[in-house]
mmCIF file of C-alpha atoms in Angstrom:
data_model
loop_
_atom_site.group_PDB
_atom_site.id
_atom_site.type_symbol
_atom_site.label_atom_id
_atom_site.label_comp_id
_atom_site.label_asym_id
_atom_site.label_seq_id
_atom_site.Cartn_x
_atom_site.Cartn_y
_atom_site.Cartn_z
ATOM 1 C CA MET A 1 -10.905 22.144 23.194
ATOM 2 C CA ARG A 2 -9.876 20.292 20.028
ATOM 3 C CA HIS A 3 -8.938 16.668 20.460
ATOM 4 C CA ARG A 4 -5.993 15.234 18.564
ATOM 5 C CA LYS A 5 -7.123 13.115 15.630
ATOM 6 C CA ASN A 6 -5.775 9.672 14.853
ATOM 7 C CA LEU A 7 -4.411 8.102 11.720
ATOM 8 C CA VAL A 8 -6.073 4.679 11.711
ATOM 9 C CA ILE A 9 -3.986 1.825 10.296
ATOM 10 C CA VAL A 10 -6.240 -0.981 9.046
ATOM 11 C CA LYS A 11 -4.262 -4.199 9.420
ATOM 12 C CA THR A 12 -4.978 -6.835 6.752
ATOM 13 C CA GLY A 13 -1.893 -8.971 7.379
ATOM 14 C CA GLU A 14 1.656 -8.896 8.680
ATOM 15 C CA PRO A 15 5.149 -8.978 7.128
ATOM 16 C CA VAL A 16 6.838 -12.319 6.494
ATOM 17 C CA GLN A 17 8.058 -13.893 9.746
ATOM 18 C CA PRO A 18 11.764 -12.926 9.661
ATOM 19 C CA VAL A 19 10.866 -9.301 8.922
ATOM 20 C CA LEU A 20 8.111 -9.313 11.551
ATOM 21 C CA GLU A 21 10.535 -10.578 14.194
ATOM 22 C CA ARG A 22 13.299 -8.141 13.279
ATOM 23 C CA ARG A 23 11.401 -5.001 12.283
ATOM 24 C CA GLY A 24 7.857 -5.286 13.635
ATOM 25 C CA GLN A 25 4.336 -5.178 12.223
ATOM 26 C CA PHE A 26 3.182 -3.259 9.158
ATOM 27 C CA ALA A 27 1.774 -0.637 11.521
ATOM 28 C CA ASP A 28 5.260 -0.143 12.989
ATOM 29 C CA LEU A 29 6.817 0.209 9.540
ATOM 30 C CA ILE A 30 4.148 2.672 8.434
ATOM 31 C CA GLU A 31 4.482 4.829 11.547
ATOM 32 C CA GLN A 32 8.282 4.864 11.217
ATOM 33 C CA THR A 33 8.018 5.836 7.545
ATOM 34 C CA ILE A 34 5.565 8.669 8.165
ATOM 35 C CA GLY A 35 7.660 10.027 11.024
ATOM 36 C CA ALA A 36 7.405 13.763 11.644
ATOM 37 C CA THR A 37 5.075 14.246 8.659
ATOM 38 C CA TRP A 38 2.158 13.431 10.973
ATOM 39 C CA SER A 39 1.823 15.066 14.393
ATOM 40 C CA GLY A 40 -1.435 13.396 15.430
ATOM 41 C CA GLY A 41 -1.985 10.020 17.023
ATOM 42 C CA TYR A 42 -2.245 6.485 15.691
ATOM 43 C CA THR A 43 -4.715 3.657 16.141
ATOM 44 C CA THR A 44 -4.493 0.165 14.639
ATOM 45 C CA VAL A 45 -7.537 -2.002 13.886
ATOM 46 C CA ASP A 46 -7.551 -5.591 12.613
ATOM 47 C CA ALA A 47 -9.711 -6.101 9.525
ATOM 48 C CA LEU A 48 -9.644 -9.881 9.989
ATOM 49 C CA THR A 49 -10.846 -10.126 13.574
ATOM 50 C CA GLY A 50 -11.565 -6.664 14.942
ATOM 51 C CA GLU A 51 -14.502 -4.324 14.697
ATOM 52 C CA LEU A 52 -13.884 -1.654 12.072
ATOM 53 C CA PRO A 53 -14.521 1.935 13.193
ATOM 54 C CA ALA A 54 -17.242 4.211 11.938
ATOM 55 C CA PRO A 55 -16.295 5.421 8.436
ATOM 56 C CA ASP A 56 -16.735 9.057 9.445
ATOM 57 C CA ALA A 57 -15.736 8.969 13.107
ATOM 58 C CA PRO A 58 -14.815 12.551 14.129
ATOM 59 C CA GLU A 59 -11.618 11.371 15.825
ATOM 60 C CA THR A 60 -10.327 9.775 12.599
ATOM 61 C CA ALA A 61 -8.105 11.872 10.335
ATOM 62 C CA ALA A 62 -7.502 9.154 7.723
ATOM 63 C CA PHE A 63 -7.247 5.426 7.112
ATOM 64 C CA VAL A 64 -4.184 3.557 5.823
ATOM 65 C CA VAL A 65 -4.900 -0.013 4.657
ATOM 66 C CA THR A 66 -1.862 -2.297 4.902
ATOM 67 C CA GLY A 67 -0.403 -4.975 2.703
ATOM 68 C CA SER A 68 -1.061 -8.676 3.259
ATOM 69 C CA SER A 69 -0.073 -12.112 2.024
ATOM 70 C CA ALA A 70 -3.795 -12.737 1.414
ATOM 71 C CA ASN A 71 -5.260 -12.584 -2.078
ATOM 72 C CA VAL A 72 -8.258 -10.408 -2.933
ATOM 73 C CA PRO A 73 -9.505 -12.874 -5.619
ATOM 74 C CA HIS A 74 -10.003 -15.505 -2.882
ATOM 75 C CA ARG A 75 -13.016 -13.490 -1.661
ATOM 76 C CA GLU A 76 -12.763 -14.577 1.959
ATOM 77 C CA PRO A 77 -15.593 -13.452 4.300
ATOM 78 C CA TRP A 78 -13.426 -10.931 6.147
ATOM 79 C CA MET A 79 -12.461 -9.359 2.819
ATOM 80 C CA LEU A 80 -16.101 -8.946 1.821
ATOM 81 C CA ARG A 81 -16.849 -7.266 5.169
ATOM 82 C CA CYS A 82 -13.852 -4.999 4.698
ATOM 83 C CA GLU A 83 -14.904 -4.107 1.152
ATOM 84 C CA SER A 84 -18.392 -3.131 2.312
ATOM 85 C CA TRP A 85 -16.848 -0.944 5.005
ATOM 86 C CA LEU A 86 -14.397 0.633 2.546
ATOM 87 C CA ARG A 87 -17.240 1.621 0.233
ATOM 88 C CA ALA A 88 -18.799 3.508 3.126
ATOM 89 C CA VAL A 89 -15.445 5.088 4.019
ATOM 90 C CA VAL A 90 -14.887 6.366 0.491
ATOM 91 C CA GLN A 91 -18.458 7.635 0.276
ATOM 92 C CA THR A 92 -17.958 9.736 3.403
ATOM 93 C CA GLY A 93 -14.780 11.261 1.962
ATOM 94 C CA THR A 94 -12.521 10.244 4.849
ATOM 95 C CA PRO A 95 -8.964 10.257 3.381
ATOM 96 C CA THR A 96 -7.818 6.713 2.629
ATOM 97 C CA PHE A 97 -4.520 5.287 1.391
ATOM 98 C CA GLY A 98 -4.168 1.629 0.357
ATOM 99 C CA ILE A 99 -0.806 -0.168 0.161
ATOM 100 C CA CYS A 100 -0.410 -3.262 -2.069
ATOM 101 C CA PHE A 101 -3.238 -5.517 -0.802
ATOM 102 C CA GLY A 102 -4.890 -2.333 0.506
ATOM 103 C CA HIS A 103 -4.641 -0.811 -2.977
ATOM 104 C CA GLN A 104 -6.164 -3.934 -4.491
ATOM 105 C CA ILE A 105 -9.034 -4.343 -2.027
ATOM 106 C CA LEU A 106 -9.988 -0.702 -2.575
ATOM 107 C CA ALA A 107 -10.128 -1.328 -6.320
ATOM 108 C CA GLN A 108 -12.284 -4.436 -5.825
ATOM 109 C CA ALA A 109 -14.564 -2.720 -3.296
ATOM 110 C CA LEU A 110 -15.222 0.217 -5.610
ATOM 111 C CA GLY A 111 -16.205 -1.874 -8.641
ATOM 112 C CA GLY A 112 -12.903 -2.917 -10.219
ATOM 113 C CA GLU A 113 -11.442 -6.406 -10.475
ATOM 114 C CA VAL A 114 -8.268 -7.866 -8.986
ATOM 115 C CA VAL A 115 -6.669 -10.854 -10.770
ATOM 116 C CA ARG A 116 -3.488 -12.885 -10.680
ATOM 117 C CA ASN A 117 -0.953 -10.865 -12.661
ATOM 118 C CA PRO A 118 -0.471 -12.622 -16.014
ATOM 119 C CA ARG A 119 3.020 -11.082 -16.230
ATOM 120 C CA GLY A 120 4.087 -12.855 -13.055
ATOM 121 C CA ARG A 121 5.456 -11.825 -9.684
ATOM 122 C CA GLU A 122 6.867 -8.349 -9.156
ATOM 123 C CA ILE A 123 9.380 -8.206 -6.326
ATOM 124 C CA GLY A 124 12.372 -6.085 -5.389
ATOM 125 C CA ARG A 125 13.410 -2.677 -6.638
ATOM 126 C CA ILE A 126 11.143 -1.406 -9.418
ATOM 127 C CA ARG A 127 10.972 1.693 -11.607
ATOM 128 C CA VAL A 128 7.635 3.493 -11.540
ATOM 129 C CA GLN A 129 6.662 5.660 -14.520
ATOM 130 C CA ARG A 130 4.218 8.483 -13.906
ATOM 131 C CA ARG A 131 1.295 9.053 -16.265
ATOM 132 C CA ALA A 132 0.076 12.317 -14.787
ATOM 133 C CA ASP A 133 0.675 15.107 -12.321
ATOM 134 C CA ASP A 134 -0.937 14.755 -8.916
ATOM 135 C CA PRO A 135 -0.353 16.035 -5.362
ATOM 136 C CA LEU A 136 0.759 12.496 -4.474
ATOM 137 C CA PHE A 137 3.805 13.020 -6.728
ATOM 138 C CA ASP A 138 4.900 16.337 -5.236
ATOM 139 C CA GLY A 139 8.714 16.478 -5.439
ATOM 140 C CA LEU A 140 8.978 13.226 -7.402
ATOM 141 C CA PRO A 141 10.523 12.936 -10.891
ATOM 142 C CA SER A 142 8.632 11.527 -13.878
ATOM 143 C CA SER A 143 10.013 8.094 -13.000
ATOM 144 C CA PHE A 144 11.324 6.867 -9.662
ATOM 145 C CA GLU A 145 12.462 3.656 -8.001
ATOM 146 C CA THR A 146 10.820 1.996 -5.021
ATOM 147 C CA HIS A 147 10.114 -1.469 -3.590
ATOM 148 C CA ALA A 148 7.351 -3.949 -4.380
ATOM 149 C CA THR A 149 6.282 -7.516 -3.747
ATOM 150 C CA HIS A 150 3.006 -8.890 -5.136
ATOM 151 C CA LEU A 151 1.405 -11.599 -7.263
ATOM 152 C CA ASP A 152 -2.012 -10.051 -7.926
ATOM 153 C CA THR A 153 -2.844 -6.890 -9.831
ATOM 154 C CA VAL A 154 -5.732 -4.551 -10.503
ATOM 155 C CA GLY A 155 -6.937 -5.912 -13.832
ATOM 156 C CA THR A 156 -9.939 -3.580 -14.241
ATOM 157 C CA LEU A 157 -10.211 -0.093 -12.793
ATOM 158 C CA PRO A 158 -13.348 1.038 -10.965
ATOM 159 C CA GLU A 159 -15.484 3.554 -12.822
ATOM 160 C CA GLY A 160 -14.115 7.052 -12.342
ATOM 161 C CA ALA A 161 -10.710 5.924 -11.087
ATOM 162 C CA ALA A 162 -7.527 7.235 -12.721
ATOM 163 C CA SER A 163 -4.354 5.205 -13.179
ATOM 164 C CA LEU A 164 -1.504 7.601 -12.416
ATOM 165 C CA ALA A 165 1.580 5.380 -12.837
ATOM 166 C CA PHE A 166 2.781 2.010 -14.132
ATOM 167 C CA THR A 167 5.749 -0.360 -14.270
ATOM 168 C CA GLU A 168 6.915 -2.928 -16.769
ATOM 169 C CA LEU A 169 4.995 -5.643 -14.906
ATOM 170 C CA ASP A 170 1.971 -3.720 -13.629
ATOM 171 C CA ASP A 171 -0.293 -1.244 -15.407
ATOM 172 C CA HIS A 172 -1.709 0.406 -12.291
ATOM 173 C CA GLN A 173 1.000 1.155 -9.733
ATOM 174 C CA VAL A 174 -0.805 4.250 -8.452
ATOM 175 C CA ILE A 175 -4.557 4.780 -8.616
ATOM 176 C CA ARG A 176 -6.565 7.838 -7.645
ATOM 177 C CA PHE A 177 -9.980 6.428 -6.776
ATOM 178 C CA THR A 178 -11.399 9.779 -5.623
ATOM 179 C CA SER A 179 -9.940 13.122 -4.592
ATOM 180 C CA THR A 180 -9.388 11.735 -1.071
ATOM 181 C CA CYS A 181 -8.719 8.050 -1.787
ATOM 182 C CA TYR A 182 -5.526 6.612 -3.318
ATOM 183 C CA GLY A 183 -3.825 3.265 -3.673
ATOM 184 C CA VAL A 184 -0.238 2.299 -4.464
ATOM 185 C CA GLN A 185 0.729 -1.186 -5.591
ATOM 186 C CA PHE A 186 4.273 -0.785 -4.276
ATOM 187 C CA HIS A 187 5.314 -0.594 -0.604
ATOM 188 C CA PRO A 188 6.382 2.910 0.468
ATOM 189 C CA GLU A 189 6.938 1.600 4.008
ATOM 190 C CA MET A 190 9.501 -1.033 2.968
ATOM 191 C CA ASP A 191 13.096 0.147 3.164
ATOM 192 C CA HIS A 192 16.047 -1.714 1.655
ATOM 193 C CA ASP A 193 16.421 -3.987 4.678
ATOM 194 C CA VAL A 194 12.768 -5.059 4.615
ATOM 195 C CA ILE A 195 12.568 -5.816 0.891
ATOM 196 C CA ALA A 196 15.857 -7.740 1.049
ATOM 197 C CA GLY A 197 14.330 -9.761 3.884
ATOM 198 C CA TYR A 198 11.340 -10.593 1.684
ATOM 199 C CA ILE A 199 13.556 -11.709 -1.182
ATOM 200 C CA MET A 200 15.673 -13.915 1.051
ATOM 201 C CA HIS A 201 12.624 -15.413 2.788
ATOM 202 C CA ARG A 202 11.076 -16.319 -0.563
ATOM 203 C CA SER A 203 14.320 -17.265 -2.305
ATOM 204 C CA ASP A 204 13.355 -20.902 -2.935
ATOM 205 C CA ILE A 205 9.992 -19.902 -4.413
ATOM 206 C CA LEU A 206 11.636 -17.249 -6.555
ATOM 207 C CA ARG A 207 14.170 -19.741 -7.918
ATOM 208 C CA ASP A 208 11.360 -22.180 -8.704
ATOM 209 C CA GLU A 209 9.677 -19.402 -10.681
ATOM 210 C CA GLY A 210 12.861 -18.860 -12.685
ATOM 211 C CA LEU A 211 13.921 -15.632 -10.992
ATOM 212 C CA ASP A 212 17.553 -14.912 -10.161
ATOM 213 C CA VAL A 213 17.820 -14.073 -6.476
ATOM 214 C CA PRO A 214 21.281 -12.381 -6.584
ATOM 215 C CA SER A 215 20.051 -10.181 -9.448
ATOM 216 C CA LEU A 216 17.016 -9.171 -7.389
ATOM 217 C CA LEU A 217 19.182 -8.326 -4.384
ATOM 218 C CA ALA A 218 21.911 -6.443 -6.261
ATOM 219 C CA PRO A 219 20.060 -3.143 -6.895
ATOM 220 C CA ILE A 220 18.516 -2.897 -3.420
ATOM 221 C CA ALA A 221 19.654 0.386 -1.844
ATOM 222 C CA PRO A 222 18.449 2.967 0.689
ATOM 223 C CA ASP A 223 17.649 5.667 -1.873
ATOM 224 C CA GLN A 224 14.161 4.552 -2.999
ATOM 225 C CA LEU A 225 11.646 7.401 -3.411
ATOM 226 C CA GLY A 226 8.257 5.701 -3.080
ATOM 227 C CA THR A 227 8.116 6.790 0.562
ATOM 228 C CA ARG A 228 7.310 10.306 -0.638
ATOM 229 C CA THR A 229 3.873 9.236 -1.888
ATOM 230 C CA LEU A 230 2.840 8.399 1.679
ATOM 231 C CA HIS A 231 4.299 11.659 2.980
ATOM 232 C CA ASN A 232 2.474 13.593 0.256
ATOM 233 C CA PHE A 233 -0.807 11.874 1.092
ATOM 234 C CA ILE A 234 -0.454 13.063 4.690
ATOM 235 C CA ARG A 235 0.606 16.594 3.728
ATOM 236 C CA HIS A 236 -1.728 17.311 0.815
ATOM 237 C CA ILE A 237 -4.790 15.140 1.421
ATOM 238 C CA VAL A 238 -5.002 14.619 5.185
ATOM 239 C CA VAL A 239 -3.530 17.791 6.725
ATOM 240 C CA ARG A 240 -4.606 20.337 4.104
ATOM 241 C CA GLY A 241 -8.023 18.769 3.807
ATOM 242 C CA ALA A 242 -8.672 18.874 7.555
#
């Protein structure tokens, strides 16, 4: 009898407090976004305090590493433990998808470097430009709009990694680290309500940085397409590779 496999969400942080209270944890947002694309189960592990599972556990279909308000360049002990574990995960070939902080910590773990973005904060609705074709972009146009919020960026790619997309403020919005491991700098799990909540929560900081909050809020709409990258990862990398 075959047992149902789990998609393991590796928690590295939580949404800002108003979003957390209204919409739930990153794991909730990710599960809601994936929806019917995945018919298996889910498990959540905490990279900060919990024991990380075996990289090649037979009950694990894939790992999804969440976003976080933490900063990879701070090199905190839990990050170093997580990076060591991620190297083992990628070596085993278990499908892995990193979101924002997850994207960055994968890059750092595999030999790249994450730095504070010299172009400044990227937040709100962004336009992503593709560099290449890839299964992750199935059904997506050559450029598409989605949601992002981050201060750091992948400054140096790991050896062998391919940068698949960029924006005006970030050179590496989508990275293929291996044939089964990807990262996206944007947030496919953040709908228009969530990203608006981030902008409003950080409005004072954004004004201090010289950003115009009404202008950031104005283009926010439900029709962002970044969600499809997560769906395509499940369909083309996790399910077809099983």
